[in-house]
mmCIF file of C-alpha atoms in Angstrom:
data_model
loop_
_atom_site.group_PDB
_atom_site.id
_atom_site.type_symbol
_atom_site.label_atom_id
_atom_site.label_comp_id
_atom_site.label_asym_id
_atom_site.label_seq_id
_atom_site.Cartn_x
_atom_site.Cartn_y
_atom_site.Cartn_z
ATOM 1 C CA MET A 1 2.600 -35.261 -0.384
ATOM 2 C CA GLY A 2 3.253 -33.962 3.181
ATOM 3 C CA LEU A 3 6.212 -31.710 4.400
ATOM 4 C CA PRO A 4 9.257 -33.115 6.237
ATOM 5 C CA ARG A 5 8.785 -33.046 9.898
ATOM 6 C CA GLU A 6 10.797 -30.056 10.543
ATOM 7 C CA ASP A 7 8.579 -27.971 8.067
ATOM 8 C CA GLN A 8 5.391 -29.289 9.791
ATOM 9 C CA GLU A 9 6.743 -28.274 13.186
ATOM 10 C CA GLN A 10 7.425 -24.717 11.814
ATOM 11 C CA ASN A 11 3.812 -24.734 10.732
ATOM 12 C CA GLY A 12 2.566 -25.620 14.145
ATOM 13 C CA GLY A 13 2.407 -29.322 13.388
ATOM 14 C CA GLU A 14 -0.019 -28.996 10.535
ATOM 15 C CA GLU A 15 0.620 -29.873 6.871
ATOM 16 C CA PHE A 16 0.986 -26.753 4.847
ATOM 17 C CA ILE A 17 -1.541 -26.355 1.787
ATOM 18 C CA ASP A 18 -0.774 -24.267 -0.977
ATOM 19 C CA LYS A 19 -4.158 -22.702 -1.650
ATOM 20 C CA GLN A 20 -3.164 -20.668 -4.448
ATOM 21 C CA LYS A 21 -2.096 -23.823 -6.532
ATOM 22 C CA LEU A 22 -5.298 -25.576 -5.554
ATOM 23 C CA ALA A 23 -7.389 -22.530 -6.815
ATOM 24 C CA ALA A 24 -5.392 -22.546 -10.135
ATOM 25 C CA PRO A 25 -7.364 -23.470 -13.265
ATOM 26 C CA ILE A 26 -6.803 -27.022 -14.549
ATOM 27 C CA LYS A 27 -5.368 -26.640 -18.052
ATOM 28 C CA SER A 28 -4.660 -30.148 -19.006
ATOM 29 C CA VAL A 29 -7.465 -32.390 -20.497
ATOM 30 C CA VAL A 30 -6.013 -35.407 -18.967
ATOM 31 C CA ASP A 31 -5.980 -33.712 -15.579
ATOM 32 C CA LYS A 32 -9.491 -32.755 -15.929
ATOM 33 C CA TYR A 33 -10.691 -36.484 -17.040
ATOM 34 C CA ARG A 34 -9.009 -37.880 -13.947
ATOM 35 C CA LEU A 35 -11.077 -35.449 -11.661
ATOM 36 C CA LEU A 36 -14.268 -36.404 -13.379
ATOM 37 C CA PRO A 37 -14.729 -39.694 -11.342
ATOM 38 C CA GLU A 38 -14.234 -37.966 -8.185
ATOM 39 C CA PHE A 39 -16.809 -35.222 -9.204
ATOM 40 C CA LEU A 40 -19.415 -37.733 -9.968
ATOM 41 C CA LYS A 41 -18.688 -39.577 -6.578
ATOM 42 C CA VAL A 42 -19.207 -36.463 -4.541
ATOM 43 C CA ARG A 43 -22.096 -34.685 -6.512
ATOM 44 C CA GLY A 44 -23.530 -37.219 -8.880
ATOM 45 C CA LEU A 45 -25.521 -36.662 -12.135
ATOM 46 C CA VAL A 46 -28.866 -36.099 -10.591
ATOM 47 C CA LYS A 47 -28.050 -34.224 -7.435
ATOM 48 C CA GLN A 48 -29.481 -31.103 -8.922
ATOM 49 C CA HIS A 49 -32.747 -32.840 -9.683
ATOM 50 C CA LEU A 50 -32.940 -34.025 -6.328
ATOM 51 C CA ASP A 51 -32.070 -30.918 -4.560
ATOM 52 C CA SER A 52 -34.581 -28.901 -6.707
ATOM 53 C CA PHE A 53 -37.324 -31.113 -5.852
ATOM 54 C CA ASN A 54 -36.636 -31.406 -2.138
ATOM 55 C CA TYR A 55 -36.608 -27.578 -2.081
ATOM 56 C CA PHE A 56 -40.000 -27.451 -3.935
ATOM 57 C CA VAL A 57 -41.604 -30.003 -1.670
ATOM 58 C CA ASN A 58 -40.216 -28.627 1.650
ATOM 59 C CA ILE A 59 -40.325 -24.918 0.885
ATOM 60 C CA GLY A 60 -41.518 -23.800 -2.661
ATOM 61 C CA ILE A 61 -44.987 -25.150 -2.322
ATOM 62 C CA LYS A 62 -45.623 -23.625 1.010
ATOM 63 C CA LYS A 63 -44.474 -20.150 -0.586
ATOM 64 C CA ILE A 64 -47.027 -20.612 -3.501
ATOM 65 C CA VAL A 65 -49.801 -21.473 -1.223
ATOM 66 C CA ARG A 66 -48.987 -18.770 1.289
ATOM 67 C CA ALA A 67 -48.829 -16.098 -1.749
ATOM 68 C CA ASN A 68 -52.482 -17.364 -2.849
ATOM 69 C CA ASP A 69 -53.836 -18.488 0.506
ATOM 70 C CA ARG A 70 -57.337 -16.600 0.203
ATOM 71 C CA ILE A 71 -60.299 -16.860 -2.223
ATOM 72 C CA VAL A 72 -62.887 -14.381 -1.348
ATOM 73 C CA SER A 73 -66.573 -14.545 -2.757
ATOM 74 C CA ASN A 74 -67.450 -11.872 -5.601
ATOM 75 C CA PHE A 75 -70.740 -11.411 -4.073
ATOM 76 C CA ASP A 76 -70.029 -11.213 -0.366
ATOM 77 C CA PRO A 77 -66.425 -10.283 0.668
ATOM 78 C CA GLY A 78 -67.205 -11.836 4.159
ATOM 79 C CA ILE A 79 -67.271 -15.268 2.621
ATOM 80 C CA TYR A 80 -64.040 -16.589 1.980
ATOM 81 C CA LEU A 81 -61.696 -19.855 1.724
ATOM 82 C CA ARG A 82 -58.317 -19.657 3.260
ATOM 83 C CA PHE A 83 -55.409 -22.236 2.979
ATOM 84 C CA LYS A 84 -53.339 -22.496 6.228
ATOM 85 C CA ASP A 85 -50.966 -24.993 5.364
ATOM 86 C CA VAL A 86 -49.780 -27.705 2.895
ATOM 87 C CA ARG A 87 -47.859 -30.893 2.947
ATOM 88 C CA ILE A 88 -47.190 -33.879 0.769
ATOM 89 C CA GLY A 89 -48.142 -37.458 1.825
ATOM 90 C CA GLU A 90 -46.577 -40.569 1.280
ATOM 91 C CA PRO A 91 -46.930 -42.227 -1.925
ATOM 92 C CA GLY A 92 -50.145 -44.186 -2.306
ATOM 93 C CA ALA A 93 -53.186 -44.802 -4.308
ATOM 94 C CA MET A 94 -56.886 -45.794 -3.802
ATOM 95 C CA VAL A 95 -57.420 -49.484 -4.459
ATOM 96 C CA ASP A 96 -60.894 -50.896 -3.974
ATOM 97 C CA SER A 97 -61.827 -47.871 -1.585
ATOM 98 C CA PHE A 98 -58.643 -48.575 0.456
ATOM 99 C CA LEU A 99 -55.531 -46.322 0.407
ATOM 100 C CA GLU A 100 -52.442 -48.468 -0.545
ATOM 101 C CA LYS A 101 -49.005 -47.638 -0.159
ATOM 102 C CA LEU A 102 -46.948 -47.623 -3.374
ATOM 103 C CA ASN A 103 -43.332 -48.088 -4.302
ATOM 104 C CA PRO A 104 -41.683 -47.595 -7.745
ATOM 105 C CA HIS A 105 -41.479 -51.213 -8.800
ATOM 106 C CA MET A 106 -45.117 -51.778 -8.053
ATOM 107 C CA CYS A 107 -45.817 -48.878 -10.284
ATOM 108 C CA ARG A 108 -43.701 -50.044 -13.089
ATOM 109 C CA LEU A 109 -45.301 -53.321 -13.259
ATOM 110 C CA SER A 110 -49.076 -51.965 -12.758
ATOM 111 C CA ASP A 111 -48.727 -49.102 -15.234
ATOM 112 C CA MET A 112 -49.474 -46.699 -12.220
ATOM 113 C CA THR A 113 -48.187 -43.212 -11.548
ATOM 114 C CA TYR A 114 -45.875 -43.082 -8.567
ATOM 115 C CA ALA A 115 -47.623 -40.166 -6.782
ATOM 116 C CA ALA A 116 -48.665 -38.843 -3.423
ATOM 117 C CA PRO A 117 -51.550 -36.989 -2.252
ATOM 118 C CA ILE A 118 -51.541 -33.215 -1.579
ATOM 119 C CA PHE A 119 -53.054 -32.240 1.818
ATOM 120 C CA VAL A 120 -53.990 -28.774 3.102
ATOM 121 C CA ASN A 121 -55.456 -27.394 6.178
ATOM 122 C CA ILE A 122 -58.408 -24.931 5.112
ATOM 123 C CA GLU A 123 -60.605 -22.414 7.018
ATOM 124 C CA TYR A 124 -63.790 -21.127 5.292
ATOM 125 C CA ILE A 125 -66.842 -19.042 6.054
ATOM 126 C CA HIS A 126 -70.320 -19.913 4.708
ATOM 127 C CA GLY A 127 -74.020 -18.994 5.463
ATOM 128 C CA SER A 128 -76.064 -15.972 4.939
ATOM 129 C CA HIS A 129 -75.520 -12.421 5.775
ATOM 130 C CA ASP A 130 -76.920 -12.863 9.249
ATOM 131 C CA GLN A 131 -75.749 -16.324 10.137
ATOM 132 C CA LYS A 132 -72.145 -16.812 9.058
ATOM 133 C CA THR A 133 -70.170 -19.843 10.376
ATOM 134 C CA LYS A 134 -66.337 -20.495 10.323
ATOM 135 C CA VAL A 135 -65.344 -24.081 9.428
ATOM 136 C CA GLU A 136 -61.812 -25.447 9.906
ATOM 137 C CA LYS A 137 -60.731 -28.697 8.304
ATOM 138 C CA ASN A 138 -57.460 -30.306 8.341
ATOM 139 C CA ASP A 139 -55.647 -32.781 5.838
ATOM 140 C CA VAL A 140 -58.126 -32.047 2.882
ATOM 141 C CA ILE A 141 -56.725 -33.807 -0.341
ATOM 142 C CA ILE A 142 -56.776 -31.293 -3.111
ATOM 143 C CA GLY A 143 -54.658 -33.215 -5.769
ATOM 144 C CA ARG A 144 -51.906 -35.637 -6.330
ATOM 145 C CA MET A 145 -48.131 -34.908 -7.011
ATOM 146 C CA PRO A 146 -45.591 -37.321 -8.771
ATOM 147 C CA ILE A 147 -42.922 -38.023 -6.675
ATOM 148 C CA MET A 148 -39.241 -38.237 -7.781
ATOM 149 C CA LEU A 149 -37.240 -41.345 -7.021
ATOM 150 C CA ARG A 150 -34.855 -41.112 -4.338
ATOM 151 C CA SER A 151 -36.130 -37.671 -3.260
ATOM 152 C CA CYS A 152 -37.223 -36.969 0.425
ATOM 153 C CA GLN A 153 -40.615 -38.081 -0.153
ATOM 154 C CA CYS A 154 -39.762 -41.357 -1.758
ATOM 155 C CA VAL A 155 -39.996 -44.601 0.009
ATOM 156 C CA LEU A 156 -36.528 -45.670 -1.208
ATOM 157 C CA SER A 157 -34.905 -42.478 0.638
ATOM 158 C CA GLY A 158 -32.483 -43.729 3.203
ATOM 159 C CA LYS A 159 -32.648 -47.323 2.380
ATOM 160 C CA ASN A 160 -29.596 -49.516 2.357
ATOM 161 C CA GLU A 161 -28.764 -52.185 -0.393
ATOM 162 C CA ALA A 162 -30.698 -54.944 1.327
ATOM 163 C CA GLU A 163 -34.004 -52.939 1.547
ATOM 164 C CA LEU A 164 -33.469 -51.643 -1.955
ATOM 165 C CA ALA A 165 -33.187 -55.339 -3.361
ATOM 166 C CA ARG A 166 -36.253 -56.272 -1.382
ATOM 167 C CA LEU A 167 -38.328 -53.337 -2.964
ATOM 168 C CA GLY A 168 -37.051 -54.749 -6.273
ATOM 169 C CA GLU A 169 -34.630 -51.590 -6.918
ATOM 170 C CA CYS A 170 -31.112 -51.523 -8.197
ATOM 171 C CA PRO A 171 -28.722 -50.008 -5.472
ATOM 172 C CA LEU A 172 -26.840 -48.215 -8.369
ATOM 173 C CA ASP A 173 -30.101 -46.477 -9.536
ATOM 174 C CA PRO A 174 -29.578 -42.968 -8.784
ATOM 175 C CA GLY A 175 -33.006 -41.624 -9.101
ATOM 176 C CA GLY A 176 -33.776 -38.296 -10.151
ATOM 177 C CA TYR A 177 -36.779 -39.290 -12.311
ATOM 178 C CA PHE A 178 -40.570 -39.794 -12.190
ATOM 179 C CA ILE A 179 -42.940 -42.833 -12.940
ATOM 180 C CA VAL A 180 -46.045 -41.740 -14.933
ATOM 181 C CA LYS A 181 -48.370 -44.689 -15.727
ATOM 182 C CA GLY A 182 -45.568 -47.141 -15.561
ATOM 183 C CA THR A 183 -43.215 -45.318 -17.675
ATOM 184 C CA GLU A 184 -40.123 -43.610 -16.491
ATOM 185 C CA LYS A 185 -39.951 -39.834 -17.183
ATOM 186 C CA VAL A 186 -37.287 -37.328 -16.752
ATOM 187 C CA ILE A 187 -37.414 -33.373 -16.696
ATOM 188 C CA LEU A 188 -35.112 -32.030 -18.829
ATOM 189 C CA ILE A 189 -32.594 -29.368 -17.476
ATOM 190 C CA GLN A 190 -33.196 -25.835 -18.915
ATOM 191 C CA GLU A 191 -30.519 -22.978 -18.511
ATOM 192 C CA GLN A 192 -31.963 -19.504 -18.052
ATOM 193 C CA LEU A 193 -30.863 -16.390 -16.626
ATOM 194 C CA SER A 194 -30.821 -15.667 -12.805
ATOM 195 C CA LYS A 195 -33.978 -14.088 -11.538
ATOM 196 C CA ASN A 196 -33.872 -10.862 -9.383
ATOM 197 C CA ARG A 197 -30.420 -10.016 -10.308
ATOM 198 C CA ILE A 198 -29.306 -7.006 -12.614
ATOM 199 C CA ILE A 199 -27.307 -8.337 -15.601
ATOM 200 C CA ILE A 200 -25.230 -5.687 -17.675
ATOM 201 C CA GLY A 201 -24.804 -6.419 -21.542
ATOM 202 C CA THR A 202 -25.209 -5.257 -25.002
ATOM 203 C CA ASP A 203 -27.979 -6.143 -27.601
ATOM 204 C CA LYS A 204 -27.244 -6.945 -31.344
ATOM 205 C CA LYS A 205 -26.719 -3.301 -32.168
ATOM 206 C CA GLY A 206 -24.112 -2.835 -29.471
ATOM 207 C CA ASN A 207 -26.428 -0.776 -27.331
ATOM 208 C CA ILE A 208 -25.579 -0.983 -23.529
ATOM 209 C CA ASN A 209 -28.495 -2.298 -21.513
ATOM 210 C CA ALA A 210 -29.345 -3.265 -17.831
ATOM 211 C CA SER A 211 -31.843 -5.964 -17.527
ATOM 212 C CA VAL A 212 -33.613 -7.740 -14.543
ATOM 213 C CA THR A 213 -36.047 -10.540 -14.543
ATOM 214 C CA SER A 214 -38.248 -10.074 -11.320
ATOM 215 C CA SER A 215 -40.108 -13.214 -10.196
ATOM 216 C CA THR A 216 -42.305 -13.987 -7.200
ATOM 217 C CA GLU A 217 -44.515 -16.743 -6.519
ATOM 218 C CA THR A 218 -47.330 -14.840 -8.318
ATOM 219 C CA THR A 219 -45.780 -12.672 -10.719
ATOM 220 C CA LYS A 220 -43.012 -12.338 -13.514
ATOM 221 C CA SER A 221 -41.831 -9.659 -15.499
ATOM 222 C CA LYS A 222 -38.531 -8.294 -17.247
ATOM 223 C CA THR A 223 -37.299 -4.686 -17.087
ATOM 224 C CA VAL A 224 -34.646 -3.321 -19.401
ATOM 225 C CA ILE A 225 -32.910 0.085 -19.219
ATOM 226 C CA GLN A 226 -31.045 0.634 -22.513
ATOM 227 C CA MET A 227 -28.920 3.360 -23.992
ATOM 228 C CA GLU A 228 -29.783 4.453 -27.441
ATOM 229 C CA LYS A 229 -27.930 7.376 -29.056
ATOM 230 C CA GLY A 230 -26.986 8.654 -25.752
ATOM 231 C CA LYS A 231 -30.384 8.485 -24.188
ATOM 232 C CA MET A 232 -31.754 6.155 -21.656
ATOM 233 C CA TYR A 233 -35.053 4.420 -22.105
ATOM 234 C CA LEU A 234 -37.138 1.828 -20.151
ATOM 235 C CA PHE A 235 -38.624 -1.226 -21.849
ATOM 236 C CA LEU A 236 -41.330 -2.912 -19.921
ATOM 237 C CA ASN A 237 -44.139 -5.303 -21.256
ATOM 238 C CA GLN A 238 -46.840 -3.517 -19.656
ATOM 239 C CA PHE A 239 -46.098 -0.419 -22.116
ATOM 240 C CA ALA A 240 -46.786 -0.243 -25.707
ATOM 241 C CA LYS A 241 -43.277 1.375 -26.463
ATOM 242 C CA LYS A 242 -40.189 2.465 -24.996
ATOM 243 C CA ILE A 243 -40.207 5.288 -22.124
ATOM 244 C CA PRO A 244 -37.730 7.949 -21.454
ATOM 245 C CA ILE A 245 -35.974 7.274 -18.219
ATOM 246 C CA MET A 246 -36.500 10.718 -16.975
ATOM 247 C CA VAL A 247 -40.322 10.433 -17.540
ATOM 248 C CA VAL A 248 -40.521 7.317 -15.299
ATOM 249 C CA LEU A 249 -38.402 9.178 -12.590
ATOM 250 C CA LYS A 250 -40.657 12.150 -12.664
ATOM 251 C CA ALA A 251 -43.671 10.042 -12.505
ATOM 252 C CA MET A 252 -41.911 8.293 -9.259
ATOM 253 C CA GLY A 253 -42.093 11.663 -7.619
ATOM 254 C CA MET A 254 -38.654 13.051 -8.583
ATOM 255 C CA GLU A 255 -39.883 16.215 -10.404
ATOM 256 C CA SER A 256 -36.468 18.336 -10.106
ATOM 257 C CA ASP A 257 -33.791 17.410 -12.685
ATOM 258 C CA GLN A 258 -31.194 18.760 -10.083
ATOM 259 C CA GLU A 259 -32.577 16.022 -7.447
ATOM 260 C CA VAL A 260 -32.300 13.329 -10.111
ATOM 261 C CA VAL A 261 -28.620 14.131 -10.917
ATOM 262 C CA GLN A 262 -27.877 14.368 -7.185
ATOM 263 C CA MET A 263 -29.274 10.963 -6.579
ATOM 264 C CA VAL A 264 -27.451 9.240 -9.371
ATOM 265 C CA GLY A 265 -24.206 10.833 -8.508
ATOM 266 C CA ARG A 266 -22.344 14.153 -7.852
ATOM 267 C CA ASP A 267 -19.555 13.410 -10.571
ATOM 268 C CA PRO A 268 -19.977 15.661 -13.772
ATOM 269 C CA GLN A 269 -19.632 12.498 -15.987
ATOM 270 C CA TYR A 270 -23.235 11.406 -14.509
ATOM 271 C CA SER A 271 -24.653 14.901 -15.262
ATOM 272 C CA ALA A 272 -23.242 14.749 -18.862
ATOM 273 C CA MET A 273 -24.677 11.082 -19.257
ATOM 274 C CA LEU A 274 -28.245 12.289 -17.984
ATOM 275 C CA LEU A 275 -28.426 15.467 -20.061
ATOM 276 C CA PRO A 276 -29.690 14.138 -23.372
ATOM 277 C CA SER A 277 -32.373 12.216 -21.395
ATOM 278 C CA ILE A 278 -33.351 15.420 -19.442
ATOM 279 C CA GLU A 279 -33.560 17.441 -22.762
ATOM 280 C CA GLU A 280 -35.852 14.794 -24.297
ATOM 281 C CA CYS A 281 -38.290 14.867 -21.321
ATOM 282 C CA ALA A 282 -38.505 18.752 -21.664
ATOM 283 C CA SER A 283 -39.198 18.196 -25.371
ATOM 284 C CA HIS A 284 -42.270 16.257 -24.304
ATOM 285 C CA GLU A 285 -43.121 19.255 -21.970
ATOM 286 C CA ILE A 286 -43.194 17.033 -18.971
ATOM 287 C CA TYR A 287 -42.108 18.698 -15.917
ATOM 288 C CA THR A 288 -44.527 17.386 -12.958
ATOM 289 C CA GLN A 289 -45.434 14.052 -11.624
ATOM 290 C CA GLN A 290 -48.939 14.428 -13.024
ATOM 291 C CA GLN A 291 -47.806 15.314 -16.449
ATOM 292 C CA ALA A 292 -45.517 12.054 -16.433
ATOM 293 C CA LEU A 293 -48.188 9.782 -15.158
ATOM 294 C CA ASP A 294 -50.533 11.068 -17.976
ATOM 295 C CA TYR A 295 -47.782 10.308 -20.388
ATOM 296 C CA LEU A 296 -47.407 6.673 -19.056
ATOM 297 C CA GLU A 297 -51.199 6.308 -18.940
ATOM 298 C CA ALA A 298 -51.449 6.773 -22.788
ATOM 299 C CA GLN A 299 -48.830 4.162 -23.246
ATOM 300 C CA VAL A 300 -50.931 1.450 -21.376
ATOM 301 C CA PRO A 301 -52.203 -0.887 -24.198
ATOM 302 C CA TYR A 302 -55.521 -1.619 -22.522
ATOM 303 C CA SER A 303 -57.807 1.132 -24.068
ATOM 304 C CA CYS A 304 -61.062 -0.373 -22.583
ATOM 305 C CA CYS A 305 -59.830 0.204 -18.895
ATOM 306 C CA THR A 306 -61.117 3.124 -16.826
ATOM 307 C CA TYR A 307 -58.681 6.053 -15.887
ATOM 308 C CA CYS A 308 -58.755 4.992 -12.048
ATOM 309 C CA TRP A 309 -57.773 1.341 -13.130
ATOM 310 C CA LYS A 310 -55.046 2.717 -15.154
ATOM 311 C CA CYS A 311 -53.584 4.930 -12.407
ATOM 312 C CA LEU A 312 -53.873 1.995 -9.888
ATOM 313 C CA PHE A 313 -51.996 -0.002 -12.527
ATOM 314 C CA LEU A 314 -49.134 2.455 -12.980
ATOM 315 C CA TYR A 315 -48.427 3.059 -9.373
ATOM 316 C CA SER A 316 -48.179 -0.824 -9.053
ATOM 317 C CA VAL A 317 -45.757 -0.889 -12.013
ATOM 318 C CA LEU A 318 -43.569 1.999 -10.522
#
């Protein structure tokens, strides 16, 4: 409802909106049920599927290729293969040595997979030590990817009702699924913790911990710092057991206990919190960075690895 004319004039001719009331939680189940159709009208049930697939096709797959863009020969480092770019083509399949365009209805009837080729631009070196040649090739097919219906790569994207009917599709079909060998397949939604964000919580015993799942295009690891009996420990998959936090800090180059306390905070409560961990580190007779690295090296479970490899591994972890 709008305000009376005189109230609108006092507000510069604009209708007043109570933002606090709009932001208030909806308590009535009846009111929530009334909002459901509007929510589905705006967002839909498959928007998260389409957004995720579109992001992967346009951005995600390029990041993965960029992170693993170079393959070097084990015998001659000068011989390599490099991926320069990647893109997804239009849905199609080879029929009698000819590339035939596909649509979802055709795949359902013919028990085919609704997929598109993956094209890459490559650069590689070949030849002997004396004569090496660089070769560049574009649009090399390295595989095929199933295409989600109604995504940006689908032939149904942007079609009106008449065009959809001509392609044998229902205009009310929201998409968000795949067609594999003529059968419709849906990827189930999974809920997982946010990546690259520190999450504070407690374990089953009530110990306070801070955890973060670090993820890149190539690696994934989980780091946990936990309080146990007033002492702080680091839990990492690369180590066989928990590591006192002061040992980790000394291995990173902070050999002075006073320096560690000053970096954490000047408040006396931080000093009192770190004191048990400092005493535990001293009980292990660890005072220098090298002593801390030797302690961590003993916790690496790979006994067959050389000392140099373990040192490089520890530096990469830290």
